[in-house]
Coordinates of C-alpha atoms in Angstrom, one line a residue:
T27 CA -18.5 176.2 159.5
L28 CA -18.2 176.4 155.7
S29 CA -21.8 175.1 155.3
N30 CA -23.1 177.7 157.8
R31 CA -21.3 180.6 156.1
L32 CA -22.6 179.5 152.6
A33 CA -26.1 179.3 154.1
E34 CA -25.9 182.7 155.7
R35 CA -24.6 184.4 152.6
F36 CA -27.3 182.7 150.5
K37 CA -30.1 184.0 152.8
E38 CA -28.5 187.5 152.8
L39 CA -29.0 187.5 149.0
G40 CA -32.7 186.6 149.4
G41 CA -32.4 182.8 149.1
K42 CA -34.7 180.3 150.9
L43 CA -33.3 177.0 152.3
Y44 CA -35.4 173.9 152.6
L45 CA -33.5 171.5 154.9
K46 CA -34.3 167.8 155.1
T47 CA -36.8 168.2 152.3
T48 CA -37.2 166.3 149.1
V49 CA -38.1 168.0 145.8
D50 CA -41.2 166.3 144.3
H51 CA -40.4 167.1 140.7
I52 CA -39.4 169.9 138.3
S53 CA -42.3 171.8 136.7
F54 CA -42.2 172.8 133.0
N55 CA -43.9 175.4 130.9
K56 CA -43.8 174.8 127.1
K57 CA -40.0 174.3 126.4
N58 CA -38.5 175.5 129.6
C59 CA -38.7 174.6 133.3
S60 CA -40.8 176.9 135.5
G61 CA -39.7 175.9 139.0
V62 CA -40.0 173.0 141.4
F63 CA -42.7 171.4 143.5
I64 CA -41.8 170.9 147.2
N65 CA -44.4 169.1 149.4
S66 CA -46.9 169.7 146.6
N67 CA -46.3 173.4 146.7
H68 CA -44.9 175.2 143.6
E69 CA -41.8 177.3 143.9
S70 CA -41.3 179.3 140.7
A71 CA -37.7 179.8 139.4
D72 CA -36.1 181.5 136.5
N73 CA -33.3 178.8 136.5
V74 CA -33.1 175.3 138.0
F75 CA -29.9 173.5 138.8
L76 CA -29.7 169.8 139.5
S77 CA -26.8 168.3 141.4
V78 CA -28.1 164.8 141.9
A79 CA -27.2 161.3 140.7
Q80 CA -28.6 159.7 137.6
D81 CA -31.2 157.5 139.3
K82 CA -32.8 160.6 140.8
I83 CA -32.6 162.8 137.7
K84 CA -35.2 160.7 135.9
D85 CA -37.8 161.1 138.6
L86 CA -37.3 164.9 138.8
I87 CA -37.6 165.7 135.1
S88 CA -40.2 163.1 134.1
K89 CA -43.0 165.7 134.0
G90 CA -41.3 167.3 131.0
K91 CA -41.2 164.2 128.8
N92 CA -43.4 166.0 126.2
I93 CA -40.3 168.3 125.6
N94 CA -38.0 166.6 123.0
K95 CA -34.7 167.3 124.8
I96 CA -36.1 165.9 128.1
K97 CA -37.5 162.8 126.3
K98 CA -34.1 162.1 124.7
L99 CA -32.4 162.4 128.1
L100 CA -35.0 160.1 129.7
N101 CA -34.3 157.5 127.0
K102 CA -30.5 157.9 127.6
I103 CA -31.0 157.2 131.3
D104 CA -33.1 154.1 130.6
K105 CA -30.2 152.7 128.6
I106 CA -27.7 152.8 131.4
T107 CA -27.1 149.1 132.4
F108 CA -24.0 149.4 134.6
P109 CA -24.3 150.3 138.3
N110 CA -21.3 152.1 139.8
S111 CA -20.1 153.4 143.1
D112 CA -16.7 154.7 144.3
F113 CA -14.6 153.5 147.2
Y114 CA -12.3 156.3 148.5
S115 CA -9.5 155.9 151.1
L116 CA -7.5 158.8 152.5
Y117 CA -3.9 158.7 153.8
L118 CA -1.6 161.3 155.4
L119 CA 1.7 161.9 153.6
D120 CA 4.7 163.8 154.9
K121 CA 5.3 167.2 153.2
S122 CA 9.0 166.2 152.5
V123 CA 7.9 163.3 150.3
I124 CA 5.9 165.5 148.0
E125 CA 8.7 168.2 147.9
K126 CA 11.2 165.4 146.9
H127 CA 8.8 163.9 144.3
K128 CA 6.9 166.9 142.9
K129 CA 5.6 164.9 139.9
L130 CA 3.0 163.4 142.3
T131 CA 1.0 166.6 142.2
D132 CA 1.7 167.5 138.6
I133 CA -1.5 166.0 137.3
A134 CA -4.8 165.7 139.3
Y135 CA -5.3 162.0 138.7
H136 CA -2.7 159.3 138.3
V137 CA -4.1 156.1 136.8
Y138 CA -2.2 152.9 137.4
K139 CA -3.1 149.8 135.4
K140 CA -2.5 146.3 136.5
D141 CA -3.2 142.9 135.0
C142 CA -4.9 141.9 138.2
G143 CA -5.6 143.7 141.5
L144 CA -8.4 144.4 143.9
G145 CA -10.8 145.0 141.1
G146 CA -9.9 141.8 139.2
D147 CA -8.6 141.8 135.6
D148 CA -8.0 145.0 133.8
W149 CA -7.7 146.9 137.1
N150 CA -7.4 150.7 137.3
L151 CA -6.3 152.5 140.5
F152 CA -6.8 156.2 140.8
M153 CA -4.4 158.2 143.0
F154 CA -5.0 161.9 143.8
I155 CA -3.0 164.3 146.0
P156 CA -4.5 167.8 146.3
H157 CA -2.0 170.7 146.4
T158 CA -3.4 172.1 149.6
L159 CA -1.4 171.3 152.7
Y160 CA -3.1 170.0 155.9
N161 CA -1.9 171.8 159.0
E162 CA 1.0 173.2 156.9
K163 CA 2.8 169.8 157.4
Y164 CA 1.1 167.1 155.5
Y165 CA -0.6 166.2 152.3
V166 CA -3.6 164.0 152.0
M167 CA -3.5 161.3 149.4
I168 CA -6.7 159.8 148.0
L169 CA -6.9 156.3 146.5
T170 CA -10.1 155.4 144.5
Y171 CA -11.5 152.4 142.7
I172 CA -14.9 152.2 141.0
E173 CA -17.1 149.3 141.9
R174 CA -19.4 148.2 139.1
D175 CA -20.7 145.0 140.6
Q176 CA -24.2 145.6 142.0
K177 CA -23.9 142.5 144.1
I178 CA -20.9 143.9 145.9
I179 CA -22.5 147.3 146.2
D180 CA -25.5 145.6 147.9
E181 CA -23.2 143.6 150.2
W182 CA -21.7 146.9 151.4
I183 CA -25.1 148.3 152.0
D184 CA -26.3 145.2 153.9
L185 CA -23.2 145.0 156.0
R186 CA -23.5 148.7 157.1
N187 CA -27.1 148.1 158.1
T188 CA -26.5 144.8 160.0
D189 CA -23.0 145.1 161.6
Y190 CA -21.5 148.5 161.6
K191 CA -18.3 147.3 163.4
K192 CA -17.6 144.7 160.7
Y193 CA -18.4 147.3 158.1
N194 CA -15.7 149.6 159.4
E195 CA -13.3 146.7 159.7
K196 CA -13.9 145.7 156.1
K197 CA -13.3 149.3 154.9
D198 CA -9.9 149.3 156.8
L199 CA -8.9 146.0 155.0
I200 CA -9.8 147.5 151.6
A201 CA -7.8 150.6 152.4
E202 CA -4.8 148.3 153.2
A203 CA -5.3 146.4 149.9
L204 CA -5.5 149.7 147.9
L205 CA -2.3 151.0 149.4
K206 CA -0.5 147.7 148.6
D207 CA -1.7 147.9 145.0
L208 CA -0.3 151.4 144.8
Q209 CA 3.0 150.4 146.3
D210 CA 3.3 147.6 143.7
V211 CA 3.1 150.0 140.8
E212 CA 4.7 153.2 142.3
P213 CA 7.9 152.5 144.2
I214 CA 7.8 156.0 145.8
F215 CA 5.1 154.9 148.2
K216 CA 7.0 151.7 149.1
E217 CA 10.0 153.7 150.1
N218 CA 7.8 156.4 151.7
P219 CA 4.7 154.8 153.0
P220 CA 1.9 157.1 154.3
L221 CA 2.2 158.3 157.9
K222 CA -1.3 157.3 158.7
Y223 CA -4.5 155.9 157.2
L224 CA -7.3 158.4 157.8
L225 CA -10.7 157.2 156.7
S226 CA -12.6 155.4 153.8
I227 CA -15.9 156.0 152.1
S228 CA -17.6 152.9 150.8
P229 CA -20.4 152.5 148.3
A230 CA -22.8 152.3 151.3
S231 CA -21.7 155.8 152.5
Y232 CA -23.8 157.6 149.9
L233 CA -27.2 156.1 150.7
Q234 CA -28.2 158.8 153.2
Y235 CA -27.8 161.4 150.5
G236 CA -30.5 159.7 148.3
S237 CA -28.7 157.6 145.8
K238 CA -26.6 154.5 145.2
Y239 CA -24.7 156.5 142.7
P240 CA -22.1 159.0 144.0
I241 CA -21.4 160.5 140.6
S242 CA -23.9 163.0 139.0
G243 CA -24.5 163.6 135.4
L244 CA -24.5 160.1 134.0
G245 CA -20.7 160.4 134.1
Q246 CA -19.4 157.0 135.3
T247 CA -20.6 154.3 133.0
S248 CA -18.3 152.4 130.7
D249 CA -19.9 153.8 127.6
N250 CA -20.3 157.4 128.9
F251 CA -17.1 158.5 130.7
G252 CA -15.0 161.7 130.9
I253 CA -15.3 163.8 127.8
S254 CA -18.6 162.2 126.8
R255 CA -20.5 163.2 130.0
M256 CA -23.8 164.8 129.4
K257 CA -23.9 168.5 128.6
Q258 CA -24.6 170.7 131.5
V259 CA -27.3 172.8 129.8
V260 CA -30.3 170.6 129.1
L261 CA -32.8 173.4 128.4
D262 CA -32.2 177.2 128.3
N263 CA -32.9 177.4 132.0
L264 CA -32.3 173.9 133.2
F265 CA -28.8 172.9 134.2
I266 CA -27.5 169.5 135.3
S267 CA -24.1 169.5 136.8
G268 CA -21.5 166.9 136.0
G269 CA -19.9 167.2 139.4
A270 CA -19.8 164.6 142.2
S271 CA -22.3 164.3 145.0
F272 CA -19.9 162.9 147.6
S273 CA -21.0 161.8 151.1
A274 CA -19.3 164.8 152.6
G275 CA -22.7 166.4 152.1
V276 CA -21.8 170.1 151.5
W277 CA -19.2 169.1 149.0
G278 CA -21.9 167.7 146.7
A279 CA -23.7 171.0 146.8
I280 CA -20.5 173.0 146.1
A281 CA -18.9 170.8 143.4
G282 CA -22.1 170.0 141.6
G283 CA -24.3 173.0 142.2
W284 CA -21.3 175.4 141.6
M285 CA -20.6 173.9 138.2
G286 CA -24.3 174.4 137.2
F287 CA -24.1 178.0 138.6
V288 CA -21.0 178.8 136.6
E289 CA -22.4 177.4 133.4
S290 CA -25.7 179.3 133.8
Y291 CA -23.9 182.6 134.8
K292 CA -21.9 182.4 131.6
K293 CA -25.0 181.7 129.5
I294 CA -27.0 184.6 131.2
T295 CA -24.3 187.2 131.4
G296 CA -21.6 186.1 129.0
I297 CA -19.1 186.1 131.8
K298 CA -17.0 183.1 132.7
I299 CA -16.3 182.9 136.5
G300 CA -14.1 180.6 138.5
N301 CA -14.0 179.1 142.0
K302 CA -11.0 181.1 143.2
D303 CA -12.3 184.4 141.9
I304 CA -15.6 184.0 143.6
I305 CA -15.1 181.9 146.7
Y306 CA -11.7 183.1 147.8
K307 CA -11.3 186.6 146.4
P308 CA -11.9 189.1 149.3
G309 CA -14.2 192.0 148.8
L310 CA -16.6 190.4 146.3
K311 CA -20.2 190.9 147.7
N312 CA -22.3 190.8 144.6
L313 CA -22.2 187.0 144.1
P314 CA -22.4 183.9 146.4

């Protein structure tokens, strides 16, 4: 429903949608981009936003390697040596647990460090509980770890392709292990275990969206993390988002594409806009 409404509004504003279509590459004119090629046909554009993962960025911008900023970015991408992919597990929590322990939603991410855990030595576990209630009764807790071993990533991919039943069983086992790791470092969840395990997203879940890498913007390598992520504005009219392209499909477009749009709108108009003001504020018809 959300995806359909976004599409309808986009078309009302004069936009065109190309579904199940791959962009060949971005076109450049002197020191700016001039649009994109789709099925060898050129679509001109005043501004271009990329919300894709790092292994796809290179192919899309390679035609602009004569431009110094593009050349530097291509060189940066070539130096990335570490693969990475995320494993997400979602669990249902009772509302009363969060009301009793409000610190759990004080900060977006809680990072717990252990000497040894599912990820081996020097193990970090990420726990995230969004503020939004599900059905006015529950919170959804997300546990995450980042997998940097390409061999393990490939094993996930092979298992999904060869035995989908075992693939799902393995995801369930990892979800149990993640929850145990969390309970070891946070007693709250030992005393108040989740009501239900909902689902997991493995490194193989991202493949159908075009990449082994779920995080856009060169953001998740050991030497380029968090505050040192690439700038969103590459050229005056070329924007690369630092958002995530998750396997939920439409979320990648919203999280990544929206960040690029916000950055470009600020650059073009001088006005800083925010998600709540645009997506949720009633009566606004002038923007998507």
